[in-house]
Coordinates of C-alpha atoms in Angstrom, one line a residue:
Chain A
M1 CA 0.0 0.0 0.0
N2 CA 1.4 3.3 -1.1
S3 CA 1.2 5.5 1.9
G4 CA 1.3 8.8 -0.1
S5 CA -2.0 7.9 -1.9
V6 CA -5.2 9.5 -0.8
I7 CA -7.2 7.2 -3.1
E8 CA -6.0 3.8 -4.3
I9 CA -8.1 1.7 -6.6
K10 CA -7.2 -1.8 -7.6
E11 CA -8.8 -3.9 -10.3
L12 CA -12.2 -2.3 -9.8
S13 CA -15.1 -3.4 -11.9
Y14 CA -18.8 -2.4 -11.6
G15 CA -21.9 -3.0 -13.7
Y16 CA -25.6 -2.3 -13.6
E17 CA -27.6 -5.4 -14.3
K18 CA -26.0 -6.8 -17.4
E19 CA -24.0 -3.9 -18.6
T20 CA -20.4 -3.4 -17.4
V21 CA -19.7 0.3 -16.7
L22 CA -16.3 0.1 -15.2
E23 CA -13.8 -2.6 -16.0
D24 CA -10.5 -3.4 -14.3
I25 CA -9.7 0.1 -13.1
N26 CA -6.4 0.8 -11.4
L27 CA -6.0 4.3 -10.2
S28 CA -4.0 6.0 -7.5
V29 CA -4.4 9.6 -6.4
P30 CA -1.3 11.0 -4.7
E31 CA -1.5 13.4 -1.9
K32 CA -2.0 17.1 -2.9
A33 CA -2.7 16.2 -6.5
F34 CA -5.4 17.8 -8.6
L35 CA -6.8 15.0 -10.7
G36 CA -9.2 15.5 -13.5
V37 CA -11.2 12.5 -14.4
V38 CA -12.4 13.0 -18.0
G39 CA -14.4 10.9 -20.3
P40 CA -17.4 11.1 -22.6
N41 CA -21.0 10.8 -21.3
G42 CA -21.7 7.3 -20.1
S43 CA -18.1 6.5 -19.6
G44 CA -18.6 5.5 -16.0
K45 CA -17.2 8.7 -14.4
S46 CA -20.2 9.2 -12.1
T47 CA -20.2 5.6 -11.2
L48 CA -16.6 5.7 -10.3
M49 CA -17.2 8.8 -8.1
K50 CA -20.2 7.2 -6.4
L51 CA -18.0 4.2 -5.6
I52 CA -15.3 6.4 -4.1
L53 CA -17.9 8.2 -2.0
G54 CA -19.3 4.9 -0.7
L55 CA -22.7 5.5 -2.4
L56 CA -22.2 2.3 -4.4
K57 CA -20.5 -0.9 -3.2
P58 CA -17.7 -2.3 -5.4
Q59 CA -18.6 -5.6 -7.1
Q60 CA -15.0 -6.5 -7.8
G61 CA -11.7 -5.1 -6.8
E62 CA -10.8 -2.8 -3.9
I63 CA -10.9 0.9 -3.0
Y64 CA -8.6 2.3 -0.3
L65 CA -9.2 5.8 1.1
F66 CA -6.4 7.3 3.2
G67 CA -4.9 3.8 3.3
K68 CA -8.1 2.2 4.7
E69 CA -10.2 -0.3 2.8
I70 CA -13.5 1.5 2.0
R71 CA -15.7 -0.8 4.0
R72 CA -13.7 -0.1 7.1
F73 CA -13.3 3.6 6.3
K74 CA -15.0 5.8 8.9
E75 CA -13.5 9.3 8.6
W76 CA -15.9 10.6 6.0
E77 CA -15.5 14.1 7.3
K78 CA -12.0 14.1 5.6
I79 CA -13.8 14.0 2.3
G80 CA -15.7 17.0 0.9
Y81 CA -18.1 16.5 -1.9
V82 CA -19.5 18.9 -4.4
S83 CA -22.2 17.4 -6.5
Q84 CA -23.7 18.4 -9.8
K85 CA -25.8 21.1 -8.3
A86 CA -28.7 20.8 -10.9
N87 CA -29.4 17.2 -9.8
S88 CA -29.5 17.3 -6.1
F89 CA -30.9 20.5 -4.8
N90 CA -34.2 22.3 -4.9
S91 CA -33.5 25.9 -5.7
G92 CA -36.7 27.1 -4.0
F93 CA -35.4 25.7 -0.7
P94 CA -35.8 28.3 2.0
A95 CA -32.3 28.3 3.5
T96 CA -29.7 31.1 3.7
V97 CA -26.2 30.7 2.3
F98 CA -25.0 30.5 5.9
E99 CA -27.3 27.7 6.8
V100 CA -26.3 25.7 3.7
V101 CA -22.6 26.0 4.5
A102 CA -23.2 25.2 8.2
S103 CA -24.8 21.9 7.1
G104 CA -21.4 20.8 5.9
L105 CA -20.4 20.5 9.6
T106 CA -23.2 18.0 10.4
K107 CA -21.2 14.9 10.2
K108 CA -18.1 16.3 11.8
L109 CA -20.0 17.7 14.8
G110 CA -21.8 14.3 15.3
L111 CA -25.2 13.4 16.7
F112 CA -26.9 15.6 19.3
Q113 CA -24.2 18.3 19.1
F114 CA -25.2 21.9 18.5
F115 CA -23.5 24.7 16.5
K116 CA -21.2 26.7 18.6
K117 CA -19.6 30.1 18.1
K118 CA -16.4 28.7 16.7
D119 CA -18.4 26.7 14.2
K120 CA -20.0 30.0 13.0
V121 CA -16.5 31.4 12.6
K122 CA -15.6 28.4 10.5
V123 CA -18.6 28.9 8.3
M124 CA -17.7 32.5 7.6
K125 CA -14.1 31.6 6.9
A126 CA -15.2 29.0 4.4
L127 CA -17.4 31.5 2.7
E128 CA -14.6 34.0 2.6
S129 CA -12.3 31.5 1.0
V130 CA -14.7 31.2 -2.0
G131 CA -15.5 35.0 -2.0
M132 CA -19.1 34.6 -0.9
A133 CA -19.0 36.0 2.6
N134 CA -21.0 39.1 1.7
L135 CA -24.0 37.0 0.5
S136 CA -24.2 34.8 3.7
S137 CA -27.7 35.9 4.7
K138 CA -29.3 35.6 1.2
N139 CA -31.5 32.7 0.3
I140 CA -29.6 30.2 -1.7
G141 CA -32.2 30.3 -4.5
E142 CA -31.5 34.0 -5.1
L143 CA -27.9 33.3 -6.2
S144 CA -26.6 32.7 -9.7
G145 CA -25.5 29.2 -10.8
G146 CA -21.8 30.1 -10.3
Q147 CA -22.4 31.7 -6.9
Q148 CA -24.3 28.6 -5.8
Q149 CA -21.5 26.4 -6.9
R150 CA -19.1 28.4 -4.8
V151 CA -21.4 28.1 -1.8
F152 CA -21.4 24.3 -2.2
I153 CA -17.6 24.3 -2.3
A154 CA -17.7 26.3 0.9
R155 CA -20.0 23.7 2.4
A156 CA -17.5 21.0 1.5
L157 CA -14.5 23.1 2.8
V158 CA -16.1 24.0 6.2
S159 CA -15.2 20.6 7.7
D160 CA -11.5 21.0 6.6
P161 CA -11.4 18.1 4.2
E162 CA -8.2 16.7 3.0
L163 CA -9.8 15.4 -0.2
L164 CA -12.4 17.3 -2.2
I165 CA -14.4 15.5 -4.9
L166 CA -16.2 17.5 -7.5
D167 CA -18.7 16.2 -10.0
E168 CA -19.0 18.3 -13.1
P169 CA -18.7 21.5 -11.0
T170 CA -18.9 23.9 -13.9
V171 CA -22.3 22.8 -15.2
G172 CA -24.5 25.8 -14.7
V173 CA -21.6 28.2 -14.3
D174 CA -21.6 30.8 -17.0
A175 CA -18.7 30.8 -19.4
Q176 CA -16.9 34.0 -18.2
N177 CA -16.9 32.7 -14.6
V178 CA -15.5 29.3 -15.4
N179 CA -12.0 30.5 -15.5
S180 CA -12.1 32.3 -12.1
F181 CA -13.8 29.2 -10.8
Y182 CA -10.9 27.0 -11.8
Q183 CA -8.4 29.5 -10.5
M184 CA -10.1 29.3 -7.1
L185 CA -9.8 25.5 -7.2
G186 CA -6.1 25.8 -8.1
E187 CA -5.5 28.0 -5.1
L188 CA -7.2 25.6 -2.8
N189 CA -5.0 22.9 -4.2
K190 CA -1.7 24.9 -4.0
N191 CA -2.2 27.1 -0.9
R192 CA -4.2 24.7 1.3
G193 CA -2.8 21.5 0.1
I194 CA -6.2 19.9 -0.5
T195 CA -6.2 16.9 -2.8
L196 CA -8.8 17.5 -5.5
L197 CA -10.6 14.9 -7.7
M198 CA -12.8 16.5 -10.4
V199 CA -15.0 14.6 -12.7
T200 CA -15.8 16.4 -16.0
H201 CA -16.7 15.7 -19.6
D202 CA -14.9 18.9 -20.5
I203 CA -11.6 17.5 -21.7
G204 CA -10.5 20.6 -23.6
T205 CA -10.3 23.2 -20.9
I206 CA -8.9 21.3 -17.9
S207 CA -5.5 19.8 -19.0
D208 CA -3.7 23.0 -18.1
K209 CA -5.5 23.5 -14.8
V210 CA -5.0 20.1 -13.2
T211 CA -1.8 18.3 -12.2
H212 CA -3.0 14.8 -13.2
I213 CA -5.4 13.4 -15.6
A214 CA -7.3 10.1 -15.8
C215 CA -9.1 9.4 -19.0
L216 CA -12.0 7.0 -18.6
N217 CA -14.2 5.1 -20.9
R218 CA -15.2 1.9 -19.2
N219 CA -11.5 1.1 -19.0
L220 CA -8.9 3.6 -17.8
H221 CA -7.1 4.8 -21.0
F222 CA -4.7 7.2 -19.6
H223 CA -3.6 8.0 -16.1
G224 CA -0.7 10.3 -15.3
P225 CA 0.6 13.8 -14.9
A226 CA -1.2 16.4 -17.0
K227 CA 2.0 17.3 -18.9
E228 CA 2.3 13.8 -20.3
F229 CA -1.3 13.9 -21.3
E230 CA -0.7 17.0 -23.4
Q231 CA 2.1 15.3 -25.3
L232 CA 0.1 12.2 -25.8
S233 CA -0.5 11.1 -29.3
E234 CA -4.0 11.3 -30.3
G235 CA -4.1 7.5 -30.5
G236 CA -4.7 7.1 -26.8
L237 CA -7.3 9.8 -26.7
S238 CA -9.4 8.6 -29.6
E239 CA -9.2 5.2 -28.1
A240 CA -11.1 6.6 -25.1
Y241 CA -13.2 9.1 -26.9
G242 CA -13.8 7.5 -30.3
H243 CA -14.5 10.2 -32.9
D244 CA -15.6 12.7 -30.4
I245 CA -12.1 14.0 -29.8
H246 CA -12.1 16.2 -32.9
L247 CA -15.3 17.8 -31.9
L248 CA -14.3 18.5 -28.3
A249 CA -10.9 19.9 -29.3
H250 CA -12.5 22.3 -31.6
H251 CA -15.1 23.4 -29.2
H252 CA -12.6 24.8 -26.7
D253 CA -9.8 26.9 -28.0
H254 CA -8.1 27.2 -24.6
G255 CA -5.2 25.2 -26.0
G256 CA -5.5 22.4 -23.5
V257 CA -5.4 19.6 -25.9
K258 CA -2.9 20.2 -28.7
R259 CA -3.6 18.2 -31.8
Chain B
M1 CA -64.3 33.3 26.1
I2 CA -61.5 33.4 28.7
D3 CA -64.2 32.9 31.3
A4 CA -65.6 29.9 29.5
I5 CA -62.1 28.3 29.2
F6 CA -61.7 28.5 33.0
R7 CA -65.1 27.2 33.6
Y8 CA -65.3 24.2 31.2
E9 CA -62.9 21.4 31.1
F10 CA -63.7 20.4 27.5
L11 CA -62.7 23.9 26.4
Q12 CA -59.4 23.7 28.3
N13 CA -58.7 20.4 26.7
A14 CA -59.5 21.7 23.2
F15 CA -57.4 24.8 23.6
M16 CA -54.4 23.1 25.2
T17 CA -54.4 20.5 22.5
G18 CA -54.8 23.2 19.9
I19 CA -51.7 25.1 21.2
L20 CA -49.7 21.9 21.1
I21 CA -50.7 20.8 17.6
G22 CA -50.3 24.4 16.4
I23 CA -46.6 23.9 17.2
I24 CA -45.9 20.3 16.2
A25 CA -47.9 20.1 13.0
P26 CA -46.3 23.0 11.2
L27 CA -42.9 22.2 12.7
L28 CA -42.9 18.8 11.0
G29 CA -44.7 20.3 8.1
V30 CA -41.7 22.5 7.3
F31 CA -39.6 19.4 6.7
I32 CA -42.4 17.6 4.9
V33 CA -42.9 20.5 2.5
V34 CA -39.3 21.2 1.6
R35 CA -38.8 17.4 1.0
R36 CA -41.8 17.5 -1.3
L37 CA -43.6 14.9 0.7
S38 CA -46.7 17.0 1.3
L39 CA -49.1 14.2 0.2
I40 CA -47.7 11.7 2.7
A41 CA -49.6 13.5 5.4
D42 CA -52.8 13.0 3.4
A43 CA -52.2 9.3 2.9
L44 CA -51.4 8.8 6.5
S45 CA -54.5 10.7 7.8
H46 CA -56.7 8.4 5.7
V47 CA -55.0 5.4 7.2
T48 CA -55.6 6.9 10.6
L49 CA -59.3 7.0 9.7
A50 CA -59.2 3.2 9.1
G51 CA -57.7 2.8 12.6
I52 CA -60.3 4.9 14.2
A53 CA -63.1 3.0 12.4
A54 CA -61.5 -0.3 13.4
S55 CA -61.4 0.8 17.0
L56 CA -65.0 2.1 17.0
L57 CA -66.1 -1.2 15.4
L58 CA -64.4 -3.3 18.0
E59 CA -65.8 -1.2 20.8
K60 CA -69.3 -1.8 19.4
R61 CA -68.9 -5.5 18.9
L62 CA -66.6 -6.6 21.7
M63 CA -67.1 -5.7 25.3
M64 CA -63.4 -6.0 26.1
F65 CA -62.7 -3.0 23.9
N66 CA -65.2 -0.8 25.7
G67 CA -63.6 2.4 26.7
L68 CA -60.5 2.0 24.5
N69 CA -59.4 5.4 23.2
P70 CA -59.7 5.3 19.4
L71 CA -56.7 7.6 19.3
Y72 CA -54.4 4.6 20.1
M73 CA -55.6 2.4 17.3
G74 CA -55.5 5.4 15.0
M75 CA -51.8 5.9 15.9
A76 CA -51.0 2.3 15.4
F77 CA -52.5 2.3 11.9
S78 CA -50.8 5.6 11.1
V79 CA -47.4 4.3 12.1
G80 CA -48.1 1.0 10.2
G81 CA -49.1 3.0 7.1
S82 CA -45.9 5.0 7.3
L83 CA -43.9 1.9 7.2
F84 CA -45.9 0.6 4.3
I85 CA -45.2 3.8 2.4
E86 CA -41.5 3.4 2.9
K87 CA -41.7 -0.2 1.7
L88 CA -43.6 0.8 -1.4
R89 CA -41.3 3.7 -2.1
A90 CA -38.4 1.1 -2.2
V91 CA -40.4 -1.3 -4.4
Y92 CA -41.4 1.4 -6.9
K93 CA -38.0 3.2 -7.0
H94 CA -38.9 5.0 -10.2
Y95 CA -42.5 5.8 -9.3
Q96 CA -42.1 6.9 -5.6
E97 CA -45.2 9.0 -5.6
L98 CA -47.3 5.8 -6.4
A99 CA -47.0 4.8 -2.7
I100 CA -49.3 7.7 -1.8
P101 CA -52.4 6.8 -3.7
I102 CA -52.0 3.2 -2.9
I103 CA -51.9 3.8 0.9
L104 CA -54.5 6.6 0.7
S105 CA -57.1 4.5 -1.1
G106 CA -56.2 1.4 0.9
G107 CA -56.9 3.5 4.1
I108 CA -60.2 4.7 2.9
G109 CA -61.2 1.3 1.6
L110 CA -60.5 -0.3 4.9
G111 CA -62.2 2.5 6.8
V112 CA -65.3 2.2 4.8
I113 CA -65.5 -1.5 5.3
F114 CA -65.2 -1.1 9.1
I115 CA -67.8 1.6 9.1
S116 CA -70.3 -0.4 7.1
L117 CA -69.6 -3.5 9.2
A118 CA -70.7 -1.5 12.2
D119 CA -73.8 -0.4 10.3
G120 CA -72.7 3.2 10.3
F121 CA -71.6 5.1 13.4
N122 CA -73.1 7.6 15.6
T123 CA -72.2 11.3 15.6
D124 CA -68.7 10.4 16.7
L125 CA -67.5 9.8 13.2
F126 CA -68.4 13.3 12.0
S127 CA -66.2 14.8 14.7
Y128 CA -63.3 12.5 13.7
L129 CA -63.6 13.6 10.1
F130 CA -63.8 17.4 10.7
G131 CA -62.6 17.9 14.2
S132 CA -64.5 19.0 17.2
V133 CA -64.3 21.5 20.1
T134 CA -66.0 19.2 22.5
A135 CA -64.5 15.8 21.7
V136 CA -61.0 16.2 23.2
S137 CA -60.8 14.3 26.5
R138 CA -58.3 14.7 29.3
T139 CA -56.5 11.4 28.3
D140 CA -56.3 12.7 24.7
L141 CA -54.7 15.9 26.0
W142 CA -52.1 13.9 28.0
T143 CA -51.3 11.6 25.1
I144 CA -50.9 14.6 22.8
L145 CA -48.7 16.4 25.3
I146 CA -46.4 13.4 25.5
I147 CA -46.2 13.2 21.7
S148 CA -45.6 16.9 21.4
V149 CA -42.7 16.9 23.9
S150 CA -41.1 13.9 22.2
V151 CA -41.4 15.4 18.8
I152 CA -40.0 18.8 19.8
A153 CA -37.1 17.1 21.6
V154 CA -36.3 14.9 18.6
I155 CA -36.5 17.9 16.2
I156 CA -34.1 19.9 18.4
L157 CA -31.7 17.0 18.8
L158 CA -31.7 16.0 15.1
Y159 CA -32.1 19.5 13.7
K160 CA -28.9 19.6 11.7
E161 CA -29.3 16.0 10.4
L162 CA -32.9 16.7 9.4
F163 CA -31.9 19.9 7.7
L164 CA -29.1 18.3 5.7
L165 CA -31.3 15.3 4.7
S166 CA -34.0 17.7 3.6
F167 CA -31.7 20.1 1.7
D168 CA -29.6 17.6 -0.1
E169 CA -30.2 13.9 0.3
E170 CA -27.4 12.8 -1.9
Y171 CA -24.9 14.9 0.0
A172 CA -26.2 13.6 3.3
K173 CA -25.5 10.1 2.2
A174 CA -22.2 10.9 0.7
S175 CA -21.1 12.5 4.0
G176 CA -21.8 9.3 5.8
L177 CA -25.0 10.3 7.6
A178 CA -27.3 7.5 8.7
S179 CA -30.0 8.9 6.4
K180 CA -32.2 5.8 6.5
S181 CA -32.5 5.8 10.3
I182 CA -33.1 9.5 10.4
H183 CA -35.8 9.3 7.7
F184 CA -37.4 6.4 9.6
I185 CA -37.6 8.4 12.8
F186 CA -39.0 11.3 10.9
I187 CA -41.8 9.4 9.2
I188 CA -42.8 7.8 12.5
M189 CA -43.1 11.3 14.0
V190 CA -45.2 12.4 11.1
A191 CA -47.6 9.4 11.7
L192 CA -47.9 10.3 15.4
V193 CA -48.5 14.0 14.9
I194 CA -51.2 13.2 12.4
A195 CA -53.0 10.9 14.8
A196 CA -52.6 13.6 17.6
S197 CA -53.9 16.4 15.5
M198 CA -57.0 14.6 14.2
R199 CA -59.2 15.3 17.3
V200 CA -59.1 19.0 16.8
V201 CA -58.6 19.5 13.0
G202 CA -60.3 16.3 11.8
I203 CA -58.8 13.5 9.7
L204 CA -59.7 15.1 6.3
L205 CA -58.0 18.4 7.2
V206 CA -54.9 17.3 9.2
S207 CA -52.6 17.6 6.3
S208 CA -53.6 21.2 5.7
L209 CA -52.3 22.2 9.2
M210 CA -48.9 20.7 8.2
T211 CA -48.7 22.3 4.8
L212 CA -50.6 25.6 4.6
P213 CA -48.7 27.6 7.3
V214 CA -45.5 26.4 5.7
A215 CA -46.7 27.3 2.2
A216 CA -47.4 30.8 3.5
S217 CA -44.1 31.3 5.4
I218 CA -42.0 29.9 2.5
R219 CA -43.2 32.9 0.4
I220 CA -41.8 35.5 2.8
A221 CA -39.2 33.9 5.0
N222 CA -35.5 34.4 4.7
G223 CA -33.7 31.2 5.6
F224 CA -34.8 28.0 7.2
K225 CA -35.0 29.0 10.8
Q226 CA -37.2 31.9 9.9
T227 CA -39.4 29.6 7.8
I228 CA -39.9 27.4 10.9
F229 CA -40.6 30.4 13.1
L230 CA -43.2 31.9 10.8
S231 CA -44.8 28.5 10.2
L232 CA -45.3 28.0 13.9
L233 CA -46.7 31.6 14.2
F234 CA -49.1 31.0 11.3
G235 CA -50.1 27.6 12.5
E236 CA -50.8 28.8 16.1
T237 CA -52.8 31.8 14.8
A238 CA -54.9 29.5 12.6
V239 CA -55.6 26.9 15.4
L240 CA -56.4 29.4 18.1
G241 CA -58.4 31.7 15.8
G242 CA -60.2 28.7 14.3
L243 CA -61.1 27.2 17.6
T244 CA -62.5 30.5 18.9
V245 CA -64.6 31.0 15.8
A246 CA -65.8 27.4 15.9
Y247 CA -66.8 27.8 19.5
Y248 CA -68.9 30.9 19.0
L249 CA -70.5 30.0 15.7
N250 CA -70.9 26.3 16.6
L251 CA -68.9 25.1 13.6
A252 CA -66.5 22.2 13.1
P253 CA -63.1 23.6 14.0
G254 CA -61.4 21.7 11.1
G255 CA -63.1 24.0 8.6
T256 CA -62.5 27.3 10.5
I257 CA -58.8 26.4 11.1
V258 CA -58.2 25.6 7.5
M259 CA -60.0 28.7 6.2
I260 CA -57.9 30.9 8.5
S261 CA -54.8 29.2 7.2
V262 CA -55.9 29.8 3.6
A263 CA -56.5 33.5 4.5
I264 CA -53.0 33.8 5.9
L265 CA -51.6 32.1 2.8
V266 CA -53.3 34.5 0.5
G267 CA -52.0 37.4 2.7
A268 CA -48.5 36.0 2.4
I269 CA -48.7 35.8 -1.3
L270 CA -50.0 39.3 -1.7
Y271 CA -47.5 40.6 0.8
R272 CA -44.6 39.2 -1.2
K273 CA -46.0 40.5 -4.5
S274 CA -46.2 44.0 -3.1
N275 CA -42.8 43.8 -1.5
Y276 CA -40.7 42.0 -4.1
G277 CA -42.6 42.6 -7.3
K278 CA -43.1 39.6 -9.4
K279 CA -39.7 38.0 -8.7
A280 CA -40.0 34.2 -8.9
M281 CA -39.1 32.0 -5.9

C-alpha cells in the first residue's frame, strides 16, 4: 500500500444489471494532486465517483481511502463532496447561504451536538475563501449558478477536508466565470494542500488546470501527470473518446489539448 | 371566552391541544414541504381513519374494547401505514409517488368496510372527520402532550441532520449520515403527529395544518429558521383563531382552522407581491 496515496483503486469493476460500466480500473491519487477524471458521457465517471464516495459498493476489486479499505473507512469528514448542483438540490429551498454552508459540519460535529460560536466562525471563513461572505444571509435560490456552486464548495470546505471530490462542478456556471472558478480550485490545491478529484466531460479546458489526468471510458485509458497527457499522441485519446475527440478539441480553444 | 375556558374542562382540553398541535404540525410540516412529501400527510391521515373506524367497530362488537381510546388504534394504523409507504417507495423506485395513492385508497377502503360492518356510526364519526371543540378528552390531552414533547425534543436534537437530509439527500448520504434511520424516525413522528392532530382538526383536514402555514411562510421567510418560526406563528394563529370562531359560531373547527390558514396564505402571497414585485421563488 502506497502511503502517499489518498485514493488507491485496484482492479475495480462495476456493472448495472447486465452492462459493465467500469472494467478493471487501477488508479491512485497522490496526496496534494489535482486529478481531473475525464471521459465522454456514459463512460462510468459518475459511477466511479459514487463508488469512491461509498454510495455504491464495489462488485469486484478494492478501493482504499487514506490507506483504509473503504468498507472499514469511517472518517468521511475528511472528504468534501460537491455534486452536480442541478441534480441534487431544490432551488426554492428556504435556506440562507450561511445555513447551507453550516450543514457541511453536520457529520463532523456528530449526533446531538449543536452549532457553537467557533463553528460559526468556521462557516464565515469557508465563505470568505470562496469569495461569498457578503452573501451569507441571502436565500440560496437568489444566487446565480456560479455563486451557488461556490457556496457548495464552501459547504465542502467547512469541515476542513483533505480530499475534495467535485462532480462536473462547472455545469450551470456561465462561461466567463468558469476560469475564475478553476483559479479558485487551483488556489485551494496549491495554498491549502487539498487533494482534488474533479470529474468532468470537459476535456479541452482542464488539462492546463490540473496536475494529473485520468481518461476514462469503461477502462482507464490514460492515467498520469497532465503534462504527459498534453504530449500524448491522439491515438490514446481517440481510443477513449472515439471520434468525439475532434469535436471536443474544436469546441474549446483554450489550448489544453494540442492536436 | 376566557371565562368559559376557565369554567369548562372540555374547552381547556381543546385549547391546550390546539396550542400543542399548532406547534408540532407546522414544525414537522416544514420538513415535509421542503422534502416534497406533502401528500404523505394526506395518505397517513386516511390510514388513521381506518384505525379509528376499526377501534369504534371493536368497541361496538366486543365488550373488552369498551372504553379504549380510538386515538391509540389510529396511531397504530398511522405508524403502520408510514412503514408501508417506505416499503412501497423502495419497491417502486422510479415511481415513488405511487406509494401515496396506494396507501390513501387502501386506508379509505379499509375504513369504509369497518364503518359499514358497524352499520354506520353515531355522531362520533363526524367529529373525527372534521374535528370538534368538545371531543377532546383529558386522556387525549395527556397523550398529545407526550407526543408533542417527544417530537419537539427529537427535532431539536436531530435538527442539523434533518436539515441536511431535507436540503440535499445525496450529499447527506455521501457525507456518511445514517440517512435511512433518520428518515425512519422522521416518518414515525409524522404518523404520530397526524394521529394527535386529528381530534381537533379532523382527519380530512390534518394535512392542511402541516402544509398551509409552511406554504405561507416559504413565500416571505429568509432562511430555514425563519421559515420554521413563521410556520409556527401562522399555525398557532390559525388553530387558536379557528377554535374561537368554531366555539362561538358552533362550527366544526377543522373548517375554520383551514380557512384561516388559507387567508394567511393569501395574505403572504399578496405581501410578497407588493414587496418583491413579481420575482419568482
